[in-house]
CSV table of C-alpha atoms in Angstrom, one decimal:
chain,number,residue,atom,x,y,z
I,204,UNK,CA,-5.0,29.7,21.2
I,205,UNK,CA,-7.5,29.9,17.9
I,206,UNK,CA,-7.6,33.4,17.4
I,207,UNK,CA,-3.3,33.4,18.1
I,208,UNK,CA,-3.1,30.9,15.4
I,209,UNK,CA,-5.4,32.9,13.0
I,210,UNK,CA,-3.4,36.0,14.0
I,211,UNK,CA,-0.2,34.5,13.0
I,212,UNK,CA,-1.8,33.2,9.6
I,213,UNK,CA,-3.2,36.9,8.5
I,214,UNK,CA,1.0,37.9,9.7
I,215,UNK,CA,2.3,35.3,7.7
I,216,UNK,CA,0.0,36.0,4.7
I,217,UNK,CA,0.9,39.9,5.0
I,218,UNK,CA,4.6,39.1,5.4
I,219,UNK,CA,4.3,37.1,1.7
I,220,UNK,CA,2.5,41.0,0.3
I,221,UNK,CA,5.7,42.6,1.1
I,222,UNK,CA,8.7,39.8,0.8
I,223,UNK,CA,7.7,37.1,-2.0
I,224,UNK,CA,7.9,38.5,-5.4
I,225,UNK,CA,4.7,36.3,-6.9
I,226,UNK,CA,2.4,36.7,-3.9
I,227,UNK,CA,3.4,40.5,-4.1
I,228,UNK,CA,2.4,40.3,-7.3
I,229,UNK,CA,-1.5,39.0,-7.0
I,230,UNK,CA,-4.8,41.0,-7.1
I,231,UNK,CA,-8.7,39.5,-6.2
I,232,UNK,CA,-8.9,39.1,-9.6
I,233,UNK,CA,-5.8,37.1,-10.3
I,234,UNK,CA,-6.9,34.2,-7.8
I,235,UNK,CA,-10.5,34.1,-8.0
I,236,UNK,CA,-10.7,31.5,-10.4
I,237,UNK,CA,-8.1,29.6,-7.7
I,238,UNK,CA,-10.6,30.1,-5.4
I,239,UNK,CA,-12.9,28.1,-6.9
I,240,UNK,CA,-10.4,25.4,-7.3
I,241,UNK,CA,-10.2,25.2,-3.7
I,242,UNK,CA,-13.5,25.2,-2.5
I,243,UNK,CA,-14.3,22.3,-5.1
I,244,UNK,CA,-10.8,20.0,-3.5
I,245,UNK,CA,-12.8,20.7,-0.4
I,246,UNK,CA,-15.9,19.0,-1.8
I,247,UNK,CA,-13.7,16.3,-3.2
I,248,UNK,CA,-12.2,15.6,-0.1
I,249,UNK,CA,-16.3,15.4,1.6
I,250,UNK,CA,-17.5,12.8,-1.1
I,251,UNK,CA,-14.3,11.1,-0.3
I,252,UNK,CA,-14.9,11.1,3.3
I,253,UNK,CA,-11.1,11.8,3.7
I,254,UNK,CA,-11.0,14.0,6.6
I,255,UNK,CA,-6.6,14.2,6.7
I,256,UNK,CA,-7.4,15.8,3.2
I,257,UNK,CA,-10.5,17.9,4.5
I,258,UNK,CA,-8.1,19.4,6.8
I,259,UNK,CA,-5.5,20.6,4.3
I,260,UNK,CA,-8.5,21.4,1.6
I,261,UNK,CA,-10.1,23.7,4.1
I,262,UNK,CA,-7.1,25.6,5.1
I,263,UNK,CA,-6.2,25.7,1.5
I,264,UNK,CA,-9.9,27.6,1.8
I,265,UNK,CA,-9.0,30.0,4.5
I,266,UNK,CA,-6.1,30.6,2.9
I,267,UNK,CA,-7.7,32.7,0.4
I,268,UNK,CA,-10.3,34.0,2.4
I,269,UNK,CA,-7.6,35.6,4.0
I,270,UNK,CA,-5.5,36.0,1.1
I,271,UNK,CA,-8.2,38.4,-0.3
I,272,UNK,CA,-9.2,39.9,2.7
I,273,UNK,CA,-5.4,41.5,2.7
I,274,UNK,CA,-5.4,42.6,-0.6
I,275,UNK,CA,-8.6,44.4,0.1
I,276,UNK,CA,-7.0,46.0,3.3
I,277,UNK,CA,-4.3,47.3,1.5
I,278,UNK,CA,-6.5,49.0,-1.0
I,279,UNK,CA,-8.6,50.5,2.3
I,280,UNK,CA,-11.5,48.1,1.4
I,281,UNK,CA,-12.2,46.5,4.2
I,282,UNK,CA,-10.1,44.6,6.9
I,283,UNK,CA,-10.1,41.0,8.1
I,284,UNK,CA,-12.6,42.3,11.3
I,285,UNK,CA,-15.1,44.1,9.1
I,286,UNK,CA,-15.1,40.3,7.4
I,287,UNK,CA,-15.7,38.9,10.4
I,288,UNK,CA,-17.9,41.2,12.2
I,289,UNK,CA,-19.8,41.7,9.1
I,290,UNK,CA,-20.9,37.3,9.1
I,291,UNK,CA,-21.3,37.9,12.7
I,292,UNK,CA,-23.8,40.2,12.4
I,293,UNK,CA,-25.5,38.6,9.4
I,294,UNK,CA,-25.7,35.0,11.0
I,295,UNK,CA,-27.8,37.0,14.4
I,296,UNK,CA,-30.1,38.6,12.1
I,297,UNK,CA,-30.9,35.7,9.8
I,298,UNK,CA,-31.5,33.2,13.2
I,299,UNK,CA,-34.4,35.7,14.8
I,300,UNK,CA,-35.6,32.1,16.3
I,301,UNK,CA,-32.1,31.6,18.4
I,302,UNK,CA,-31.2,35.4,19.1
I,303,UNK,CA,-34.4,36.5,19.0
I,304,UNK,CA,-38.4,36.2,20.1
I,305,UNK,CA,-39.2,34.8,16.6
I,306,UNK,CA,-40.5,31.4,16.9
I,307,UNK,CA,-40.4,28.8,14.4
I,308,UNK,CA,-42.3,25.3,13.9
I,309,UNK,CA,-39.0,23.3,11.8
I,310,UNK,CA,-36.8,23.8,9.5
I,311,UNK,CA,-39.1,24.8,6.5
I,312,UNK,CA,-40.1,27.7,8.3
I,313,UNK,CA,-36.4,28.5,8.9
I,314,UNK,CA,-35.5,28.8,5.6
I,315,UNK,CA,-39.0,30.8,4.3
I,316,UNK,CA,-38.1,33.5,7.1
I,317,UNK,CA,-34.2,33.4,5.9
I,318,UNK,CA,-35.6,34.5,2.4
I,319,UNK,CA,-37.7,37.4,4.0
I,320,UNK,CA,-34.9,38.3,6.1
I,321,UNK,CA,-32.9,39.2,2.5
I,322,UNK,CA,-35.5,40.8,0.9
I,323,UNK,CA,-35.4,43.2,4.0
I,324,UNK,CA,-32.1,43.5,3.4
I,325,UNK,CA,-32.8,45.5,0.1
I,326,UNK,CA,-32.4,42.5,-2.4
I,327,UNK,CA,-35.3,43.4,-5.2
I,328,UNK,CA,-36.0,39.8,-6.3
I,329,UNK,CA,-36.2,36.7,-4.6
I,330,UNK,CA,-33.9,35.0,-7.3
I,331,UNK,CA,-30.9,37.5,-6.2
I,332,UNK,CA,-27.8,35.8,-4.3
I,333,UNK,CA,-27.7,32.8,-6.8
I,334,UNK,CA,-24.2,33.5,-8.1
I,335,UNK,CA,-24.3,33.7,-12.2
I,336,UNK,CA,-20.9,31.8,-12.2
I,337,UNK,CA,-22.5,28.8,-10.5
I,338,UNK,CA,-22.0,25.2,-12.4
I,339,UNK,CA,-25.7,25.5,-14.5
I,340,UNK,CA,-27.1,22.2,-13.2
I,341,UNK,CA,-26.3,23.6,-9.9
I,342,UNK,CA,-28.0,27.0,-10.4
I,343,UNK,CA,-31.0,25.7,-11.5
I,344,UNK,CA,-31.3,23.5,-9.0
I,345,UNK,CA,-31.2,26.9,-6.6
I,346,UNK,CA,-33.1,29.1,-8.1
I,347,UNK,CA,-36.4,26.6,-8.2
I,348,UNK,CA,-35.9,26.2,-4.4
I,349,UNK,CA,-35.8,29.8,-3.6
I,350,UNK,CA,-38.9,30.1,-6.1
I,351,UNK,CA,-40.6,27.1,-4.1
I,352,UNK,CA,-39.7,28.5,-1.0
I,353,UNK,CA,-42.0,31.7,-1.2
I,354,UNK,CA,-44.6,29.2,-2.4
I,355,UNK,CA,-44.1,29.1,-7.1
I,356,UNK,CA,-43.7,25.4,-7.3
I,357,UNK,CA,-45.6,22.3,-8.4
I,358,UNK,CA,-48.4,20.3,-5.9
I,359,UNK,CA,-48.3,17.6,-7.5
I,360,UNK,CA,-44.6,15.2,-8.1
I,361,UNK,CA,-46.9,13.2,-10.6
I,362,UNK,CA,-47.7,17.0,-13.0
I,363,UNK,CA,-43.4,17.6,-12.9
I,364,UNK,CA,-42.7,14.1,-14.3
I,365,UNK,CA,-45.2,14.9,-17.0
I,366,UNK,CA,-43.7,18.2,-17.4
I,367,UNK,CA,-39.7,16.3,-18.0
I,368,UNK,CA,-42.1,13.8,-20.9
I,369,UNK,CA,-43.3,17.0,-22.3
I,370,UNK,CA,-40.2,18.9,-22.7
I,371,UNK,CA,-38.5,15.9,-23.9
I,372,UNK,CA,-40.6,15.3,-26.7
I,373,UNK,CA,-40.2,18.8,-27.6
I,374,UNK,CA,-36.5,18.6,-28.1
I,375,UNK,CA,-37.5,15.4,-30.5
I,376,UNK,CA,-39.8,17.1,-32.5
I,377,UNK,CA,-37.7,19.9,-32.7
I,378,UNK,CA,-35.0,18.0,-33.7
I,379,UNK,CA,-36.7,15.6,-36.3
I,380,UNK,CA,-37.9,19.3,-37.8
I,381,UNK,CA,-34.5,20.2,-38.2
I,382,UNK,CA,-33.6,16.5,-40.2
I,383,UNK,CA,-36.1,17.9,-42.8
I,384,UNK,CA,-34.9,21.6,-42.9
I,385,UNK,CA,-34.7,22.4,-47.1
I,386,UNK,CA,-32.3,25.5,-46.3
I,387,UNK,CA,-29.4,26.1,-44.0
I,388,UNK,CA,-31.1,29.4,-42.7
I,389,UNK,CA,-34.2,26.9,-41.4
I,390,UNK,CA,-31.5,24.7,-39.9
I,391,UNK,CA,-29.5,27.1,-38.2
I,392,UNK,CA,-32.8,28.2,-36.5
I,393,UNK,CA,-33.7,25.4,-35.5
I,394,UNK,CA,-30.1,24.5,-33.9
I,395,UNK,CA,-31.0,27.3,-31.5
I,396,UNK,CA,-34.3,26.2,-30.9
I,397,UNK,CA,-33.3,22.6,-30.2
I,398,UNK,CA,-30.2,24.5,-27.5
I,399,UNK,CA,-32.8,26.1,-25.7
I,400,UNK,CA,-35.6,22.7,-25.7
I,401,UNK,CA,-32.2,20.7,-24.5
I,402,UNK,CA,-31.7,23.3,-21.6
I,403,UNK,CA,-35.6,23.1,-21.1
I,404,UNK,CA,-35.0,19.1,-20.6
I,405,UNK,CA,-32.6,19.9,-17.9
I,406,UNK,CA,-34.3,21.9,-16.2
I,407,UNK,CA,-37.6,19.8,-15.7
I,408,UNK,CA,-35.2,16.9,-14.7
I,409,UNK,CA,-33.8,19.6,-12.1
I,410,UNK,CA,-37.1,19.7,-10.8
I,411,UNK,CA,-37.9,16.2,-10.5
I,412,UNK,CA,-34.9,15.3,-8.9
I,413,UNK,CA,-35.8,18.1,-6.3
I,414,UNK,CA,-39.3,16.8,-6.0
I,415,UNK,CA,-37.4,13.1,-5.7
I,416,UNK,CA,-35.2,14.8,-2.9
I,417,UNK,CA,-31.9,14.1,-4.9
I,418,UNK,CA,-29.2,16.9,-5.4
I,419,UNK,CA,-28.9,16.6,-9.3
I,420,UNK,CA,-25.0,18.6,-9.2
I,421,UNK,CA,-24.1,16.0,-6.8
I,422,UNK,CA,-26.0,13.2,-8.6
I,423,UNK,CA,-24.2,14.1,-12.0
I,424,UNK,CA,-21.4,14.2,-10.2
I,425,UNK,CA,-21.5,10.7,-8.7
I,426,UNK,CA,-22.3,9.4,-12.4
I,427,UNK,CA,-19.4,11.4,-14.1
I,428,UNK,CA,-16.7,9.3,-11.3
I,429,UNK,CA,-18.1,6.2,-12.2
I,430,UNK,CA,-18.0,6.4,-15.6
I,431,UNK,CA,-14.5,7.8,-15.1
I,432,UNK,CA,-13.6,4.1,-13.1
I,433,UNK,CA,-15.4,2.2,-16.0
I,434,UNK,CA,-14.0,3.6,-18.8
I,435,UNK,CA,-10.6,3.3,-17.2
I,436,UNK,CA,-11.2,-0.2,-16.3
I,437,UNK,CA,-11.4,-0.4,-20.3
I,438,UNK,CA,-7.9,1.0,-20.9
I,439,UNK,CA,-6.6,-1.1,-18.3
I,440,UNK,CA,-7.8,-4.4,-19.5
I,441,UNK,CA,-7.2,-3.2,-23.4
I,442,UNK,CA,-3.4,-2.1,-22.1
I,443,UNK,CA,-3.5,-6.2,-20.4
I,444,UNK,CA,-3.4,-7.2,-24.1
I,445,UNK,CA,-1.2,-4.3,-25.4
I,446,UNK,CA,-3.6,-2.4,-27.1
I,447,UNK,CA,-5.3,0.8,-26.4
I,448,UNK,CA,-9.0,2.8,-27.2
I,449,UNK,CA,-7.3,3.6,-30.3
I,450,UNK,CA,-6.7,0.3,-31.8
I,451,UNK,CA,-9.4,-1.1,-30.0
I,452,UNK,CA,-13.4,-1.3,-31.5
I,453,UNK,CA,-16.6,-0.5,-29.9
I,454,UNK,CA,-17.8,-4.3,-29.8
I,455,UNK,CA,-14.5,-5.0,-27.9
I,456,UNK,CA,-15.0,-1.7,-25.3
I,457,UNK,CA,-18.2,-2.3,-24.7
I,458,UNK,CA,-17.3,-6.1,-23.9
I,459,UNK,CA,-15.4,-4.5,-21.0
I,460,UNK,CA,-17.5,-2.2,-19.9
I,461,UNK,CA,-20.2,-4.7,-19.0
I,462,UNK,CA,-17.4,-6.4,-17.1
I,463,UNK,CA,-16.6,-3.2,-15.0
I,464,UNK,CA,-20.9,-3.2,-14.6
I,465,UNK,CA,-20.5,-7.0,-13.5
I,466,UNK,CA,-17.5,-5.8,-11.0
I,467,UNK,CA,-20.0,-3.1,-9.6
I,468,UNK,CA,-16.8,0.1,-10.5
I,469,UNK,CA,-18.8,3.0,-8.9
């Protein structure tokens, strides 16, 4: 009955090529950045633990899975079973432990052979298959596990919080250089110096919260809905007495955002 109803969704999706003028109409290119969309509704709906909207958000998902997959058939790319096939034999050779003799001793081990497997493959560097277009907070937070994983990583959790000090004393020394700058040439250097010691923060926090065992994308995401719920709580208790941020002062928003602190908005 599964493979029938997937059947009928590649028909139905190939029907929409040919008879609707706007699907007719799209190319890879033209829905990628909808493709993203969708897989991000599909984390929404997770964190939400709404699993009625899971269900939608992932066939929203497979939607364009297959939605590209056709496009790509038409062009004589590949089909929907190369897709297929092409998982299924990448999932057997990355598992050696469950289709094969390999054994391993947990999960560690799983994922140290999963990078060999790759490099096998014919990647060149251990860093390659972290997708550029990645969120940055997300990508650094990849590309130090890979590193860690064949071993380049701290010993000691104690060293990586004195590496986030360091860094962030950088940035303010960096910046309190560019306070006393006596030409706009000095000052414009030292803008791009004080980017790159800011990114250099981030990325020792990235580390720590891996060492503390805490996703920082999902972390900073957590923090960006709450404030969302506090500072909304503000505009809802400044519209209460007909007024808005606008007309309102910082004395007076601030009043109400220790009361959405108090009412524990997370």
């Amino acid at each position: 009955m599964t493979q029938t109803k997937f059947n009928e969704l590649v028909q139905i999706v190939k029907r929409l090529r040919v008879e609707c003028p706007w699907d007719r109409e799209q190319t890879n290119d033209s829905i990628k950045s909808a493709t993203i969309e969708e897989a991000y509704e599909v984390v929404e709906a997770i964190d939400k633990k709404d699993f009625e909207d899971l269900k939608k958000e992932l066939g929203d998902l497979l939607l364009h899975v297959v939605f590209h997959t056709v496009i790509a058939e038409e062009q004589n790319h590949f089909t929907i079973d190369d897709v297929i096939e092409t998982i299924k034999e990448k999932l057997i050779r990355r598992h050696p432990h469950v289709f094969g003799e390999t054994s391993v001793n947990g999960s560690e081990e799983v994922k140290r052979n999963w990078e060999k497997i790759k490099l096998e493959e014919g990647r060149e560097s251990i860093l390659d298959g972290v997708p550029p277009y990645l969120p940055a907070l997300q990508r650094a937070h990849r590309l130090q596990e890979k590193a860690a994983k064949v071993g380049f990583d701290w010993t000691d959790k104690a060293d990586v919080w004195k590496k986030v000090i360091e860094e962030i004393q950088e940035m303010h020394e960096i910046d309190e250089q560019k306070k006393n700058s006596v030409s706009k040439e000095e000052a414009d250097k030292l803008s791009k110096k004080l980017e790159e010691e800011v990114g250099d923060v981030f990325f020792a926090l990235v580390n720590y919260s891996r060492f503390l065992g805490v996703n920082p994308e999902e972390a900073l995401r957590f923090t960006n809905n709450k404030f969302i719920k506090r500072f909304q709580y503000i505009e809802s208790k400044l519209k209460e007495n007909g007024k808005s941020v606008t007309d309102s002062n910082l004395e007076e928003m601030d009043k109400y955002w220790n009361e959405s602190k108090n009412n524990k908005l997370t």
